[in-house]
Amino acid sequence: MDKRCIVMISPFAEKQIVRLPSYIKGHLQVWAETVEMEGIRTVRRLPGYHDEPLRGDREGQRSVRLSRAYRVIYEETAKEEITLIAIQEITKHGY
């Protein structure tokens, strides 16, 4: 079983959430609740989220798809028996 996870949202991401479409807010809430219930390792294996590590300036961060356009950027920190998932940013991916 995965370690217990707690999802935290940075102040910058909080400001971004206010401007998001409601359906994206819903997807974000479902993702966060699933991470807290099932653990991040389990959620990473779900194909719909396309959880992937980032490179370059964002090395150490990961990206999750909320929709075709919107992504959540987060960092994972392990502390004893709890994994902290810190949402850093929600971005609209340009195509």
Tab-separated table of N, CA, C and O in Angstrom:
chain	number	residue	atom	x	y	z
A	1	MET	N	0.836	-1.184	0.000
A	1	MET	CA	0.000	0.000	0.000
A	1	MET	C	0.882	1.248	0.000
A	1	MET	O	1.918	1.289	0.632
A	2	ASP	N	0.446	2.272	-0.687
A	2	ASP	CA	1.177	3.532	-0.740
A	2	ASP	C	1.162	4.222	0.613
A	2	ASP	O	0.279	3.995	1.439
A	3	LYS	N	2.149	5.089	0.795
A	3	LYS	CA	2.143	5.950	1.979
A	3	LYS	C	0.960	6.903	1.883
A	3	LYS	O	0.486	7.213	0.799
A	4	ARG	N	0.542	7.381	3.021
A	4	ARG	CA	-0.529	8.379	3.052
A	4	ARG	C	-0.054	9.643	2.351
A	4	ARG	O	1.081	10.075	2.536
A	5	CYS	N	-0.915	10.231	1.537
A	5	CYS	CA	-0.583	11.451	0.791
A	5	CYS	C	-1.469	12.604	1.225
A	5	CYS	O	-2.646	12.422	1.495
A	6	ILE	N	-0.867	13.769	1.270
A	6	ILE	CA	-1.593	15.001	1.536
A	6	ILE	C	-1.316	15.942	0.366
A	6	ILE	O	-0.158	16.177	0.022
A	7	VAL	N	-2.369	16.467	-0.252
A	7	VAL	CA	-2.227	17.389	-1.373
A	7	VAL	C	-2.366	18.813	-0.843
A	7	VAL	O	-3.346	19.144	-0.190
A	8	MET	N	-1.350	19.623	-1.127
A	8	MET	CA	-1.349	21.024	-0.722
A	8	MET	C	-1.299	21.874	-1.988
A	8	MET	O	-0.749	21.456	-2.995
A	9	ILE	N	-1.844	23.071	-1.928
A	9	ILE	CA	-1.877	23.961	-3.089
A	9	ILE	C	-1.099	25.232	-2.747
A	9	ILE	O	-1.363	25.871	-1.728
A	10	SER	N	-0.146	25.581	-3.607
A	10	SER	CA	0.654	26.788	-3.377
A	10	SER	C	-0.231	28.031	-3.525
A	10	SER	O	-1.262	27.989	-4.205
A	11	PRO	N	0.176	29.144	-2.928
A	11	PRO	CA	-0.602	30.393	-3.090
A	11	PRO	C	-0.738	30.804	-4.552
A	11	PRO	O	-1.786	31.290	-4.968
A	12	PHE	N	0.312	30.594	-5.350
A	12	PHE	CA	0.253	30.927	-6.773
A	12	PHE	C	-0.811	30.084	-7.479
A	12	PHE	O	-1.616	30.602	-8.260
A	13	ALA	N	-0.843	28.782	-7.189
A	13	ALA	CA	-1.832	27.901	-7.802
A	13	ALA	C	-3.245	28.253	-7.339
A	13	ALA	O	-4.196	28.161	-8.120
A	14	GLU	N	-3.398	28.670	-6.083
A	14	GLU	CA	-4.713	29.086	-5.575
A	14	GLU	C	-5.280	30.222	-6.418
A	14	GLU	O	-6.460	30.228	-6.757
A	15	LYS	N	-4.432	31.182	-6.769
A	15	LYS	CA	-4.876	32.307	-7.595
A	15	LYS	C	-5.277	31.831	-8.990
A	15	LYS	O	-6.230	32.346	-9.572
A	16	GLN	N	-4.553	30.856	-9.518
A	16	GLN	CA	-4.870	30.335	-10.844
A	16	GLN	C	-6.192	29.572	-10.837
A	16	GLN	O	-6.955	29.638	-11.790
A	17	ILE	N	-6.462	28.845	-9.784
A	17	ILE	CA	-7.678	28.037	-9.679
A	17	ILE	C	-8.923	28.906	-9.785
A	17	ILE	O	-9.921	28.504	-10.379
A	18	VAL	N	-8.874	30.099	-9.226
A	18	VAL	CA	-10.021	31.013	-9.261
A	18	VAL	C	-10.465	31.284	-10.700
A	18	VAL	O	-11.652	31.385	-10.985
A	19	ARG	N	-9.513	31.361	-11.615
A	19	ARG	CA	-9.821	31.698	-13.007
A	19	ARG	C	-10.081	30.480	-13.902
A	19	ARG	O	-10.359	30.646	-15.092
A	20	LEU	N	-9.996	29.284	-13.359
A	20	LEU	CA	-10.192	28.082	-14.175
A	20	LEU	C	-11.663	27.837	-14.483
A	20	LEU	O	-12.536	28.177	-13.677
A	21	PRO	N	-11.936	27.199	-15.626
A	21	PRO	CA	-13.320	26.765	-15.896
A	21	PRO	C	-13.762	25.759	-14.824
A	21	PRO	O	-12.938	25.015	-14.286
A	22	SER	N	-15.036	25.735	-14.532
A	22	SER	CA	-15.536	24.878	-13.449
A	22	SER	C	-15.264	23.394	-13.688
A	22	SER	O	-14.986	22.657	-12.749
A	23	TYR	N	-15.312	22.945	-14.938
A	23	TYR	CA	-15.067	21.523	-15.180
A	23	TYR	C	-13.609	21.152	-14.895
A	23	TYR	O	-13.321	20.038	-14.447
A	24	ILE	N	-12.683	22.081	-15.086
A	24	ILE	CA	-11.275	21.830	-14.768
A	24	ILE	C	-11.089	21.800	-13.254
A	24	ILE	O	-10.358	20.965	-12.726
A	25	LYS	N	-11.771	22.688	-12.539
A	25	LYS	CA	-11.729	22.663	-11.076
A	25	LYS	C	-12.219	21.306	-10.565
A	25	LYS	O	-11.660	20.744	-9.619
A	26	GLY	N	-13.262	20.781	-11.191
A	26	GLY	CA	-13.788	19.470	-10.820
A	26	GLY	C	-12.777	18.361	-11.057
A	26	GLY	O	-12.594	17.490	-10.212
A	27	HIS	N	-12.095	18.401	-12.213
A	27	HIS	CA	-11.072	17.401	-12.516
A	27	HIS	C	-9.928	17.475	-11.498
A	27	HIS	O	-9.415	16.447	-11.053
A	28	LEU	N	-9.538	18.702	-11.142
A	28	LEU	CA	-8.475	18.883	-10.160
A	28	LEU	C	-8.886	18.310	-8.806
A	28	LEU	O	-8.104	17.617	-8.151
A	29	GLN	N	-10.110	18.563	-8.407
A	29	GLN	CA	-10.596	18.053	-7.128
A	29	GLN	C	-10.628	16.523	-7.120
A	29	GLN	O	-10.214	15.897	-6.148
A	30	VAL	N	-11.086	15.919	-8.202
A	30	VAL	CA	-11.128	14.459	-8.290
A	30	VAL	C	-9.713	13.891	-8.211
A	30	VAL	O	-9.462	12.917	-7.486
A	31	TRP	N	-8.763	14.492	-8.952
A	31	TRP	CA	-7.379	14.020	-8.921
A	31	TRP	C	-6.822	14.098	-7.498
A	31	TRP	O	-6.245	13.129	-6.993
A	32	ALA	N	-7.000	15.251	-6.834
A	32	ALA	CA	-6.468	15.441	-5.476
A	32	ALA	C	-7.085	14.450	-4.493
A	32	ALA	O	-6.373	13.854	-3.671
A	33	GLU	N	-8.389	14.244	-4.567
A	33	GLU	CA	-9.052	13.297	-3.662
A	33	GLU	C	-8.581	11.874	-3.920
A	33	GLU	O	-8.369	11.101	-2.980
A	34	THR	N	-8.385	11.516	-5.184
A	34	THR	CA	-7.909	10.177	-5.525
A	34	THR	C	-6.495	9.968	-4.999
A	34	THR	O	-6.180	8.905	-4.463
A	35	VAL	N	-5.638	10.979	-5.131
A	35	VAL	CA	-4.274	10.892	-4.608
A	35	VAL	C	-4.299	10.691	-3.100
A	35	VAL	O	-3.568	9.853	-2.567
A	36	GLU	N	-5.142	11.431	-2.405
A	36	GLU	CA	-5.202	11.309	-0.949
A	36	GLU	C	-5.776	9.961	-0.508
A	36	GLU	O	-5.362	9.429	0.516
A	37	MET	N	-6.699	9.398	-1.277
A	37	MET	CA	-7.302	8.109	-0.903
A	37	MET	C	-6.444	6.918	-1.332
A	37	MET	O	-6.264	5.977	-0.567
A	38	GLU	N	-5.930	6.948	-2.563
A	38	GLU	CA	-5.244	5.798	-3.136
A	38	GLU	C	-3.722	5.883	-3.066
A	38	GLU	O	-3.052	4.869	-3.175
A	39	GLY	N	-3.181	7.088	-2.967
A	39	GLY	CA	-1.727	7.275	-2.975
A	39	GLY	C	-1.244	7.667	-4.361
A	39	GLY	O	-1.814	7.272	-5.377
A	40	ILE	N	-0.168	8.424	-4.393
A	40	ILE	CA	0.326	8.957	-5.660
A	40	ILE	C	0.867	7.856	-6.568
A	40	ILE	O	0.722	7.920	-7.784
A	41	ARG	N	1.475	6.832	-6.015
A	41	ARG	CA	2.016	5.745	-6.848
A	41	ARG	C	0.901	5.035	-7.609
A	41	ARG	O	1.054	4.709	-8.779
A	42	THR	N	-0.214	4.812	-6.967
A	42	THR	CA	-1.353	4.159	-7.619
A	42	THR	C	-1.943	5.057	-8.702
A	42	THR	O	-2.234	4.608	-9.804
A	43	VAL	N	-2.096	6.332	-8.406
A	43	VAL	CA	-2.698	7.273	-9.357
A	43	VAL	C	-1.794	7.457	-10.572
A	43	VAL	O	-2.280	7.614	-11.692
A	44	ARG	N	-0.484	7.395	-10.375
A	44	ARG	CA	0.439	7.513	-11.514
A	44	ARG	C	0.224	6.422	-12.550
A	44	ARG	O	0.487	6.620	-13.722
A	45	ARG	N	-0.225	5.273	-12.119
A	45	ARG	CA	-0.436	4.153	-13.055
A	45	ARG	C	-1.726	4.285	-13.857
A	45	ARG	O	-1.931	3.544	-14.809
A	46	LEU	N	-2.602	5.207	-13.484
A	46	LEU	CA	-3.842	5.404	-14.230
A	46	LEU	C	-3.521	6.113	-15.547
A	46	LEU	O	-2.954	7.206	-15.543
A	47	PRO	N	-3.869	5.527	-16.678
A	47	PRO	CA	-3.439	6.077	-17.970
A	47	PRO	C	-4.050	7.427	-18.330
A	47	PRO	O	-3.443	8.197	-19.070
A	48	GLY	N	-5.201	7.771	-17.840
A	48	GLY	CA	-5.863	9.014	-18.230
A	48	GLY	C	-5.158	10.275	-17.781
A	48	GLY	O	-5.304	11.334	-18.383
A	49	TYR	N	-4.355	10.193	-16.711
A	49	TYR	CA	-3.687	11.380	-16.188
A	49	TYR	C	-2.358	11.676	-16.877
A	49	TYR	O	-1.859	12.783	-16.796
A	50	HIS	N	-1.765	10.700	-17.527
A	50	HIS	CA	-0.482	10.888	-18.219
A	50	HIS	C	0.538	11.555	-17.302
A	50	HIS	O	1.187	12.531	-17.683
A	51	ASP	N	0.676	11.040	-16.099
A	51	ASP	CA	1.621	11.583	-15.124
A	51	ASP	C	3.040	11.357	-15.644
A	51	ASP	O	3.422	10.245	-15.958
A	52	GLU	N	3.818	12.452	-15.745
A	52	GLU	CA	5.167	12.315	-16.286
A	52	GLU	C	6.122	13.300	-15.628
A	52	GLU	O	5.720	14.393	-15.235
A	53	PRO	N	7.393	12.909	-15.508
A	53	PRO	CA	8.385	13.827	-14.947
A	53	PRO	C	8.720	14.920	-15.951
A	53	PRO	O	8.679	14.707	-17.161
A	54	LEU	N	9.049	16.094	-15.423
A	54	LEU	CA	9.430	17.208	-16.279
A	54	LEU	C	10.955	17.326	-16.320
A	54	LEU	O	11.658	16.800	-15.463
A	55	ARG	N	11.444	18.022	-17.337
A	55	ARG	CA	12.892	18.160	-17.524
A	55	ARG	C	13.283	19.633	-17.553
A	55	ARG	O	12.430	20.514	-17.518
A	56	GLY	N	14.581	19.852	-17.660
A	56	GLY	CA	15.084	21.222	-17.773
A	56	GLY	C	14.934	21.994	-16.484
A	56	GLY	O	15.275	21.508	-15.410
A	57	ASP	N	14.405	23.220	-16.592
A	57	ASP	CA	14.220	24.077	-15.419
A	57	ASP	C	13.237	23.498	-14.417
A	57	ASP	O	13.220	23.907	-13.262
A	58	ARG	N	12.406	22.592	-14.859
A	58	ARG	CA	11.372	22.009	-13.986
A	58	ARG	C	11.736	20.598	-13.520
A	58	ARG	O	10.870	19.847	-13.094
A	59	GLU	N	13.008	20.247	-13.584
A	59	GLU	CA	13.426	18.925	-13.131
A	59	GLU	C	13.062	18.759	-11.655
A	59	GLU	O	13.236	19.676	-10.854
A	60	GLY	N	12.536	17.612	-11.301
A	60	GLY	CA	12.065	17.357	-9.941
A	60	GLY	C	10.566	17.569	-9.796
A	60	GLY	O	9.982	17.193	-8.794
A	61	GLN	N	9.941	18.174	-10.805
A	61	GLN	CA	8.494	18.361	-10.807
A	61	GLN	C	7.864	17.356	-11.763
A	61	GLN	O	8.541	16.764	-12.595
A	62	ARG	N	6.554	17.176	-11.619
A	62	ARG	CA	5.812	16.256	-12.482
A	62	ARG	C	4.586	16.964	-13.025
A	62	ARG	O	4.120	17.947	-12.458
A	63	SER	N	4.059	16.426	-14.123
A	63	SER	CA	2.901	17.011	-14.793
A	63	SER	C	1.794	15.965	-14.887
A	63	SER	O	2.056	14.793	-15.134
A	64	VAL	N	0.561	16.415	-14.682
A	64	VAL	CA	-0.628	15.564	-14.800
A	64	VAL	C	-1.620	16.285	-15.688
A	64	VAL	O	-1.832	17.490	-15.544
A	65	ARG	N	-2.278	15.572	-16.579
A	65	ARG	CA	-3.284	16.168	-17.454
A	65	ARG	C	-4.645	16.183	-16.768
A	65	ARG	O	-5.125	15.168	-16.304
A	66	LEU	N	-5.253	17.367	-16.750
A	66	LEU	CA	-6.634	17.483	-16.280
A	66	LEU	C	-7.592	17.435	-17.462
A	66	LEU	O	-8.755	17.077	-17.305
A	67	SER	N	-7.106	17.844	-18.617
A	67	SER	CA	-7.854	17.791	-19.874
A	67	SER	C	-6.809	17.811	-20.977
A	67	SER	O	-5.609	17.802	-20.696
A	68	ARG	N	-7.247	17.905	-22.197
A	68	ARG	CA	-6.289	17.969	-23.294
A	68	ARG	C	-5.410	19.217	-23.179
A	68	ARG	O	-4.236	19.200	-23.530
A	69	ALA	N	-5.965	20.298	-22.671
A	69	ALA	CA	-5.238	21.554	-22.607
A	69	ALA	C	-4.622	21.862	-21.237
A	69	ALA	O	-3.560	22.460	-21.173
A	70	TYR	N	-5.257	21.496	-20.138
A	70	TYR	CA	-4.817	21.922	-18.817
A	70	TYR	C	-3.957	20.868	-18.133
A	70	TYR	O	-4.253	19.687	-18.170
A	71	ARG	N	-2.890	21.359	-17.479
A	71	ARG	CA	-1.956	20.512	-16.746
A	71	ARG	C	-1.801	21.022	-15.315
A	71	ARG	O	-1.866	22.214	-15.061
A	72	VAL	N	-1.539	20.081	-14.407
A	72	VAL	CA	-1.157	20.408	-13.037
A	72	VAL	C	0.327	20.106	-12.917
A	72	VAL	O	0.772	19.032	-13.313
A	73	ILE	N	1.080	21.051	-12.399
A	73	ILE	CA	2.494	20.856	-12.129
A	73	ILE	C	2.619	20.669	-10.615
A	73	ILE	O	2.149	21.516	-9.848
A	74	TYR	N	3.246	19.561	-10.195
A	74	TYR	CA	3.370	19.317	-8.757
A	74	TYR	C	4.742	18.770	-8.404
A	74	TYR	O	5.477	18.297	-9.262
A	75	GLU	N	5.066	18.877	-7.125
A	75	GLU	CA	6.287	18.317	-6.565
A	75	GLU	C	5.909	17.348	-5.459
A	75	GLU	O	4.942	17.567	-4.730
A	76	GLU	N	6.693	16.302	-5.327
A	76	GLU	CA	6.447	15.274	-4.316
A	76	GLU	C	7.572	15.304	-3.298
A	76	GLU	O	8.744	15.333	-3.658
A	77	THR	N	7.213	15.316	-2.016
A	77	THR	CA	8.187	15.305	-0.941
A	77	THR	C	7.803	14.216	0.046
A	77	THR	O	6.664	14.187	0.522
A	78	ALA	N	8.725	13.320	0.327
A	78	ALA	CA	8.457	12.241	1.284
A	78	ALA	C	8.936	12.668	2.664
A	78	ALA	O	10.060	13.131	2.818
A	79	LYS	N	8.070	12.530	3.650
A	79	LYS	CA	8.414	12.821	5.043
A	79	LYS	C	7.902	11.667	5.883
A	79	LYS	O	6.694	11.523	6.052
A	80	GLU	N	8.821	10.861	6.349
A	80	GLU	CA	8.516	9.697	7.172
A	80	GLU	C	7.406	8.860	6.543
A	80	GLU	O	7.623	8.228	5.530
A	81	GLU	N	6.223	8.877	7.116
A	81	GLU	CA	5.146	8.035	6.610
A	81	GLU	C	4.134	8.801	5.773
A	81	GLU	O	3.091	8.262	5.421
A	82	ILE	N	4.422	10.062	5.460
A	82	ILE	CA	3.491	10.884	4.690
A	82	ILE	C	4.205	11.422	3.458
A	82	ILE	O	5.351	11.843	3.515
A	83	THR	N	3.518	11.394	2.335
A	83	THR	CA	4.022	12.002	1.113
A	83	THR	C	3.247	13.289	0.889
A	83	THR	O	2.023	13.271	0.817
A	84	LEU	N	3.968	14.399	0.798
A	84	LEU	CA	3.329	15.688	0.536
A	84	LEU	C	3.357	15.949	-0.960
A	84	LEU	O	4.406	15.870	-1.593
A	85	ILE	N	2.197	16.233	-1.530
A	85	ILE	CA	2.070	16.576	-2.934
A	85	ILE	C	1.745	18.070	-2.974
A	85	ILE	O	0.668	18.477	-2.543
A	86	ALA	N	2.678	18.874	-3.459
A	86	ALA	CA	2.499	20.332	-3.481
A	86	ALA	C	2.205	20.777	-4.910
A	86	ALA	O	3.072	20.709	-5.772
A	87	ILE	N	0.977	21.197	-5.159
A	87	ILE	CA	0.604	21.701	-6.479
A	87	ILE	C	1.229	23.082	-6.629
A	87	ILE	O	0.980	23.979	-5.838
A	88	GLN	N	2.074	23.235	-7.640
A	88	GLN	CA	2.794	24.475	-7.862
A	88	GLN	C	2.090	25.399	-8.850
A	88	GLN	O	2.146	26.606	-8.739
A	89	GLU	N	1.443	24.782	-9.852
A	89	GLU	CA	0.904	25.595	-10.954
A	89	GLU	C	-0.125	24.782	-11.727
A	89	GLU	O	-0.030	23.576	-11.824
A	90	ILE	N	-1.103	25.473	-12.311
A	90	ILE	CA	-2.044	24.870	-13.248
A	90	ILE	C	-1.894	25.674	-14.532
A	90	ILE	O	-2.068	26.887	-14.524
A	91	THR	N	-1.505	25.014	-15.602
A	91	THR	CA	-1.208	25.722	-16.828
A	91	THR	C	-2.108	25.260	-17.969
A	91	THR	O	-2.589	24.135	-17.970
A	92	LYS	N	-2.306	26.140	-18.912
A	92	LYS	CA	-3.005	25.783	-20.144
A	92	LYS	C	-1.929	25.519	-21.180
A	92	LYS	O	-1.164	26.410	-21.546
A	93	HIS	N	-1.864	24.289	-21.617
A	93	HIS	CA	-0.843	23.856	-22.552
A	93	HIS	C	-1.151	24.380	-23.946
A	93	HIS	O	-2.248	24.197	-24.439
A	94	GLY	N	-0.222	25.043	-24.576
A	94	GLY	CA	-0.440	25.567	-25.915
A	94	GLY	C	-0.123	24.529	-26.984
A	94	GLY	O	0.814	23.781	-26.860
A	95	TYR	N	-0.948	24.502	-28.000
A	95	TYR	CA	-0.722	23.568	-29.104
A	95	TYR	C	-0.438	24.329	-30.358
A	95	TYR	O	-0.925	25.351	-30.641
